[in-house]
mmCIF file of C-alpha atoms in Angstrom:
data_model
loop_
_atom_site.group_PDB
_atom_site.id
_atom_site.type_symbol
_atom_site.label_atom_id
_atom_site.label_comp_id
_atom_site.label_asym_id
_atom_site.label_seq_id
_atom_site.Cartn_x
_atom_site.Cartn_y
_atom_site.Cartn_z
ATOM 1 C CA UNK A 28 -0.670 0.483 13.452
ATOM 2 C CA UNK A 29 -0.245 -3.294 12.692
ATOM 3 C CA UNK A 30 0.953 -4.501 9.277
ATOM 4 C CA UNK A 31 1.233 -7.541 8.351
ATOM 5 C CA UNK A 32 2.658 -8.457 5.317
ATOM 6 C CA UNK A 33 0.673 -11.423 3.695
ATOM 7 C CA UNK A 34 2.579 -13.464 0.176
ATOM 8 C CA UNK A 35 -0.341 -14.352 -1.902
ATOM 9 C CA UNK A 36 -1.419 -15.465 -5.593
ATOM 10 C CA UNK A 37 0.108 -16.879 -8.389
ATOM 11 C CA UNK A 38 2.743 -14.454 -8.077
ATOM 12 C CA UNK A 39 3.342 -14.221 -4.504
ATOM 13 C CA UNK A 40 2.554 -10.532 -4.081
ATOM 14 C CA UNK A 41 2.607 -8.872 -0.522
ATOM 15 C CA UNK A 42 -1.033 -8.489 0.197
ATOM 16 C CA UNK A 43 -0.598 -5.931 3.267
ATOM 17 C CA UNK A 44 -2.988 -6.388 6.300
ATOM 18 C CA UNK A 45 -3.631 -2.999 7.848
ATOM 19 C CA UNK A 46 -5.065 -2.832 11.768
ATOM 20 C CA UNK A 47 -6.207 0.565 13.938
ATOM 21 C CA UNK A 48 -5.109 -0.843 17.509
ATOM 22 C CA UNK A 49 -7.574 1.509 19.162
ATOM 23 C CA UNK A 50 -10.905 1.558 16.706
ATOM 24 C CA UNK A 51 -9.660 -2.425 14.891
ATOM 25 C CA UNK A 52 -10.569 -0.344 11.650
ATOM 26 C CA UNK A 53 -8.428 -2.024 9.319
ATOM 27 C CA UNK A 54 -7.229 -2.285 5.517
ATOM 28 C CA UNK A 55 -6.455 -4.554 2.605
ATOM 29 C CA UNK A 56 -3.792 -3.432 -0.079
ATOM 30 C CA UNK A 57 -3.125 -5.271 -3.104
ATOM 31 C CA UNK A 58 -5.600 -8.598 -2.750
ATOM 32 C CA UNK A 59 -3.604 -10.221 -5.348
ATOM 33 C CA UNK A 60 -5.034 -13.538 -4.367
ATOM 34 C CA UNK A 61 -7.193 -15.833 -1.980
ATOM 35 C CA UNK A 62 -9.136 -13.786 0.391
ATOM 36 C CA UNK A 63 -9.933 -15.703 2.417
ATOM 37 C CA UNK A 64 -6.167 -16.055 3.811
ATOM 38 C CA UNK A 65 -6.725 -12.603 4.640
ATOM 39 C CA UNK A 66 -9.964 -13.185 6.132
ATOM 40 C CA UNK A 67 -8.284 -15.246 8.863
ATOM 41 C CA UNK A 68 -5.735 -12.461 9.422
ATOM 42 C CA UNK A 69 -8.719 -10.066 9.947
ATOM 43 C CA UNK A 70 -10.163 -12.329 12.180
ATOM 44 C CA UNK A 71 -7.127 -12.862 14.413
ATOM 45 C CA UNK A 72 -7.028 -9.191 15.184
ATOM 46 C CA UNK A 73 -10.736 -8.591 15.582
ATOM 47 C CA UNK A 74 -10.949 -6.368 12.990
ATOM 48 C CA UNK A 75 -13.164 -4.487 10.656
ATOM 49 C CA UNK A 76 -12.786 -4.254 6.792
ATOM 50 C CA UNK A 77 -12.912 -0.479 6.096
ATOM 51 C CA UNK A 78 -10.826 -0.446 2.835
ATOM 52 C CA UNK A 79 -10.025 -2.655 -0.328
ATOM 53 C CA UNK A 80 -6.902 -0.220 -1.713
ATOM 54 C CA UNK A 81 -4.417 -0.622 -3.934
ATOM 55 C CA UNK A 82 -0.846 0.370 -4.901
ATOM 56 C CA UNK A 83 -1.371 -0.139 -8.474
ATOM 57 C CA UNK A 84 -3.450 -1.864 -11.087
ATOM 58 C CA UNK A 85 -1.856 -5.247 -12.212
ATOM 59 C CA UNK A 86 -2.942 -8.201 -11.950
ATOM 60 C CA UNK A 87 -0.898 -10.227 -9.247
ATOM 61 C CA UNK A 88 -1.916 -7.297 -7.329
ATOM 62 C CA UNK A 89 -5.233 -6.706 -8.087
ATOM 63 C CA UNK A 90 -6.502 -10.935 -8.585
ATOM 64 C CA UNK A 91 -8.634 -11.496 -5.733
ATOM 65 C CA UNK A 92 -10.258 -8.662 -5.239
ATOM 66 C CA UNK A 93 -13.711 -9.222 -7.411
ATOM 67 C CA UNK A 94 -13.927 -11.908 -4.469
ATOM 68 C CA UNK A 95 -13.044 -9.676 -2.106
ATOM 69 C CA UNK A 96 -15.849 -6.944 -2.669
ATOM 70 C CA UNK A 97 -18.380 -10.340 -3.445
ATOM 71 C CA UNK A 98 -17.711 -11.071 0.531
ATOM 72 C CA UNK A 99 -17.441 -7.644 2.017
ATOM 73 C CA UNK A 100 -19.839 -5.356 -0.129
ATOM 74 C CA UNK A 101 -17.086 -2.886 -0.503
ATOM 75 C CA UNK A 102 -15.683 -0.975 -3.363
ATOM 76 C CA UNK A 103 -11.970 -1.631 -4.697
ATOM 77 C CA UNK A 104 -10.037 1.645 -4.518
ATOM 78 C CA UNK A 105 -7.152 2.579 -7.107
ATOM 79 C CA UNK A 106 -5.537 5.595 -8.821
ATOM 80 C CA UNK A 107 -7.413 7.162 -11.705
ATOM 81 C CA UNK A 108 -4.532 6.359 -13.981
ATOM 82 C CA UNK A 109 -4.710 2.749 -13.338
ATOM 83 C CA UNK A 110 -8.212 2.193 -13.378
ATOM 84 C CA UNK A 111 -7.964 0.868 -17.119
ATOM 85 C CA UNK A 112 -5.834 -1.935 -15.693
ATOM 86 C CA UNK A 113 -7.829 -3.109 -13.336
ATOM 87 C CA UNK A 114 -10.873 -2.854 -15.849
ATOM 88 C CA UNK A 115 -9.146 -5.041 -18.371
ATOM 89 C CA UNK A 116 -7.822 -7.270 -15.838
ATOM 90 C CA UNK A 117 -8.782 -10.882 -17.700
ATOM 91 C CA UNK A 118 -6.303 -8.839 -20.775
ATOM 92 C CA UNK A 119 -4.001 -9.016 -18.575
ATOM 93 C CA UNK A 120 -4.033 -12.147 -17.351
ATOM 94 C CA UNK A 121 -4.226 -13.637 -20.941
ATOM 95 C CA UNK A 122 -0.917 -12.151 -21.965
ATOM 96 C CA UNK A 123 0.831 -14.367 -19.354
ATOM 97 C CA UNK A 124 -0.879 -17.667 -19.993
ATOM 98 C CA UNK A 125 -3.531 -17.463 -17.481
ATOM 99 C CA UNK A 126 -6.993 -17.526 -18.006
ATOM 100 C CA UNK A 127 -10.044 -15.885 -16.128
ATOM 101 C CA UNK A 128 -9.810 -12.696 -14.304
ATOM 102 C CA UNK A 129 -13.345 -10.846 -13.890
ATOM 103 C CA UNK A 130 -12.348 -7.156 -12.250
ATOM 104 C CA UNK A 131 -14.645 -5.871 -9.056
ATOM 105 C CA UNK A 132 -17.721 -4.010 -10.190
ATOM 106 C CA UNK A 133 -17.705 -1.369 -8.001
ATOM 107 C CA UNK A 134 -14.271 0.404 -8.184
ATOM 108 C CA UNK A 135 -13.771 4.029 -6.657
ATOM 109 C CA UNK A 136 -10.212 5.955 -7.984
ATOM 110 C CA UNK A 137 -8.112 8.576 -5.964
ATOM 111 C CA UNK A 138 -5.481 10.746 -6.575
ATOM 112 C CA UNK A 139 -2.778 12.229 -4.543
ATOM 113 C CA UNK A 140 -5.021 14.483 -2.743
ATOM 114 C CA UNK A 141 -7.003 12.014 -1.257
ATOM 115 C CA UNK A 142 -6.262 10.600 2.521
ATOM 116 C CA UNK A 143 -7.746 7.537 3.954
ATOM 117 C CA UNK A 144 -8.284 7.390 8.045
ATOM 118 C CA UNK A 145 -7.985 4.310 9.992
ATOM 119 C CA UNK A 146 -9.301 5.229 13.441
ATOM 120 C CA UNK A 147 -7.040 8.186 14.039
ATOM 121 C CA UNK A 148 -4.243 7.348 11.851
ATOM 122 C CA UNK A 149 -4.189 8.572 8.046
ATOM 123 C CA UNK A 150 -3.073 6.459 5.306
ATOM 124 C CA UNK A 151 -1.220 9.180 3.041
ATOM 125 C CA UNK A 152 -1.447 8.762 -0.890
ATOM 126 C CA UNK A 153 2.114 9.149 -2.558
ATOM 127 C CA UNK A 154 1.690 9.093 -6.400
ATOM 128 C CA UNK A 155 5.026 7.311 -7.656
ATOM 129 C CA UNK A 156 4.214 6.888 -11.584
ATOM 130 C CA UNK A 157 7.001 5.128 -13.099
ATOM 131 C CA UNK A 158 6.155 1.098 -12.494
ATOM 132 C CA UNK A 159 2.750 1.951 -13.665
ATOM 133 C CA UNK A 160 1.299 5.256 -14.409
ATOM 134 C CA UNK A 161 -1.051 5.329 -11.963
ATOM 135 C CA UNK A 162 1.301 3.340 -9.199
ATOM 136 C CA UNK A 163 0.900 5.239 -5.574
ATOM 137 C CA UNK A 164 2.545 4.669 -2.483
ATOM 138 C CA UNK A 165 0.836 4.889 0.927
ATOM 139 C CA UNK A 166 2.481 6.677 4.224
ATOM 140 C CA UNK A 167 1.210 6.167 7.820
ATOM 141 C CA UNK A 168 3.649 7.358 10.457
ATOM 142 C CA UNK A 169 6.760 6.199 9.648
ATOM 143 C CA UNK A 170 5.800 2.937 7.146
ATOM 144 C CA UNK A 171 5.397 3.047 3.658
ATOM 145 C CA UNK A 172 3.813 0.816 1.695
ATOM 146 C CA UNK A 173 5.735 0.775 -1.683
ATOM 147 C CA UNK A 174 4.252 -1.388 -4.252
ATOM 148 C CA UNK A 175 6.254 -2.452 -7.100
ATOM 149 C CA UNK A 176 7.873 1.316 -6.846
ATOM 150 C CA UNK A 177 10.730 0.236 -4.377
ATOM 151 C CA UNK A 178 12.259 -3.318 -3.360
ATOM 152 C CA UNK A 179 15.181 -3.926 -0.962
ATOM 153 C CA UNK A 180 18.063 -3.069 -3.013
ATOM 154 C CA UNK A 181 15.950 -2.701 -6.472
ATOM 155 C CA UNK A 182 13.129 -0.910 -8.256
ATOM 156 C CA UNK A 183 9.882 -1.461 -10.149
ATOM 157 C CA UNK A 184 10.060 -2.989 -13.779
ATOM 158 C CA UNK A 185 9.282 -0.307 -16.562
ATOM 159 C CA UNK A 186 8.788 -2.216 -19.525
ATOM 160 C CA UNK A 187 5.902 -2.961 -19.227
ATOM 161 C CA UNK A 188 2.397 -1.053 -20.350
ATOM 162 C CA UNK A 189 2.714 2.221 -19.076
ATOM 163 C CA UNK A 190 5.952 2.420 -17.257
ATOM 164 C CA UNK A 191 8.796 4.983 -17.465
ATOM 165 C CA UNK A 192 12.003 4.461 -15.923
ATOM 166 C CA UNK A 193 12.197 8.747 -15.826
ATOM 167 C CA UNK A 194 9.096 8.616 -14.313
ATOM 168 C CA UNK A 195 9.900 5.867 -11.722
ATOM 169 C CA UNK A 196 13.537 8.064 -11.111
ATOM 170 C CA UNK A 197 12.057 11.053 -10.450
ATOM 171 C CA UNK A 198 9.525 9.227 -8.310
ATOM 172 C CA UNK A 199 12.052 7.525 -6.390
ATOM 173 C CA UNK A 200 14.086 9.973 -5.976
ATOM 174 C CA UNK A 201 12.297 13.404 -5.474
ATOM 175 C CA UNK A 202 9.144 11.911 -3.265
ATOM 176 C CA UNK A 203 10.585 8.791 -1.641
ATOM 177 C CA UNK A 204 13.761 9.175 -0.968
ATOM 178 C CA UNK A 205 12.074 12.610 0.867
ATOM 179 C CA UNK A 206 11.472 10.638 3.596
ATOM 180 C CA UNK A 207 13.001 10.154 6.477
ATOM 181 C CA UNK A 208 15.805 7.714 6.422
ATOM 182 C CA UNK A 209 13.795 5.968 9.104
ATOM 183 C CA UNK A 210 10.864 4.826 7.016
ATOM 184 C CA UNK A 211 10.230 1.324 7.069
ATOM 185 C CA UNK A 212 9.510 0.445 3.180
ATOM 186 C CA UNK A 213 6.806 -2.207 3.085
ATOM 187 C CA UNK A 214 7.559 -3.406 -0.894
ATOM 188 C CA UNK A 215 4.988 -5.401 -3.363
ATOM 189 C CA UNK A 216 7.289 -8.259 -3.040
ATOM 190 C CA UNK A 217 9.760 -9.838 -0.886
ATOM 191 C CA UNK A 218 11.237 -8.145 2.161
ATOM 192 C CA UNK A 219 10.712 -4.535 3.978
ATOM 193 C CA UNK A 220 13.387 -2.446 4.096
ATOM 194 C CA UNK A 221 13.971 1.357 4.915
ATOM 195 C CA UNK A 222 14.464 4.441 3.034
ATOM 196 C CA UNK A 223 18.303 5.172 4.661
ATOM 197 C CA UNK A 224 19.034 1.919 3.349
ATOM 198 C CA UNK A 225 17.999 2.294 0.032
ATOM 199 C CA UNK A 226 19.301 5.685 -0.114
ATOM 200 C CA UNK A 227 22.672 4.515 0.342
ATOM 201 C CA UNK A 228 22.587 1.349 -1.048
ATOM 202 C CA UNK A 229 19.910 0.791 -3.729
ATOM 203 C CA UNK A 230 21.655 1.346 -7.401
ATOM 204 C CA UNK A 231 21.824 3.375 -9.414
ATOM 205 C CA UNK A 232 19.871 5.831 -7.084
ATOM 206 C CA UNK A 233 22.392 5.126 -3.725
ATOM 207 C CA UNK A 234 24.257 7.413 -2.544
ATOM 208 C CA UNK A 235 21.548 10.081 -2.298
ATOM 209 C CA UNK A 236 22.384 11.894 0.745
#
């Protein structure tokens, strides 16, 4: 599988760039901004848009994704219990100073049950409530594409609407931290890092083995 990890929007949010090598089936997570950066990346690999997912509903996440579905014709995936974010996504946005923010019309929601298939390669859904109530993670092989659950050497904020720092604890540490130490963590910000590491190093969860 090729990821590619792409900083976009006002935030810089990883937008991640998904890629079959065999079938070039491919998929977006977390358009939190211009799409057509990501178009480019598409193009360079030959690739076909399957898939418009997302790791959880706010809105440096979730911001270019009405765009997005305009160009491709596909629906916007997310977790049930984070469809009312991405619904109320110009809220959102107004309650940091921005303005505008018109969600995709045609959204689709999942829950842990539900696997996604690149060619032959499954995109796993890990439901890791805690940042967000409906934040997910996704597993193929041995990668892990962590939203704002997990960060090299720190954890999802859960202050805001609907977060839970027992919830994002229990997430971390009784689903993630699961995995095998060998996991490369693909995070909703900033750099990848892998579950060993965090296991032993992130605070106050280190130390897990």
């Amino acid at each position: 599988m090729i990821i590619k990890a792409i900083p976009n929007g006002v935030l810089s949010a990883n937008t991640y760039v998904l890629v079959d090598e065999n079938t070039r089936e491919a998929a977006i997570i977390d358009c939190g901004g211009e799409f057509e950066i990501i178009k480019d990346e598409l193009s360079k690999h030959n690739a076909k848009l399957k898939y418009i997912l997302n790791t959880h509903g706010h809105f440096d996440h979730v911001l270019g994704e009405n765009d997005a579905q305009k160009q491709t014709g596909l629906p916007v995936y997310i977790h049930k219990d984070d469809e009312y974010l991405l619904k109320n996504l110009a809220k959102q946005i107004s309650l940091y100073g921005f303005g505008g923010g018109e969600p995709p019309e045609k959204i689709i929601t999942f829950d842990e049950d539900t696997v996604f298939t690149l060619g032959k390669q499954n995109l796993e859904v890990i439901h890791t409530p805690g940042h967000t109530k409906g934040s997910v993670c996704f597993l193929t092989g041995k990668n892990l594409i962590s939203g704002d659950t997990l960060f090299y050497g720190s954890i999802g904020r859960t202050d805001l609407e609907g977060g839970s720092f027992a919830q994002i604890q229990n997430s971390i540490v009784n689903k993630l931290f699961k995995l095998d130490d060998d996991v490369t963590v693909y995070p909703g910000h900033d750099a990848k890092t892998t579950i060993g590491y965090e296991k032993k190093y992130n605070m106050p969860f280190g130390s897990q083995n």
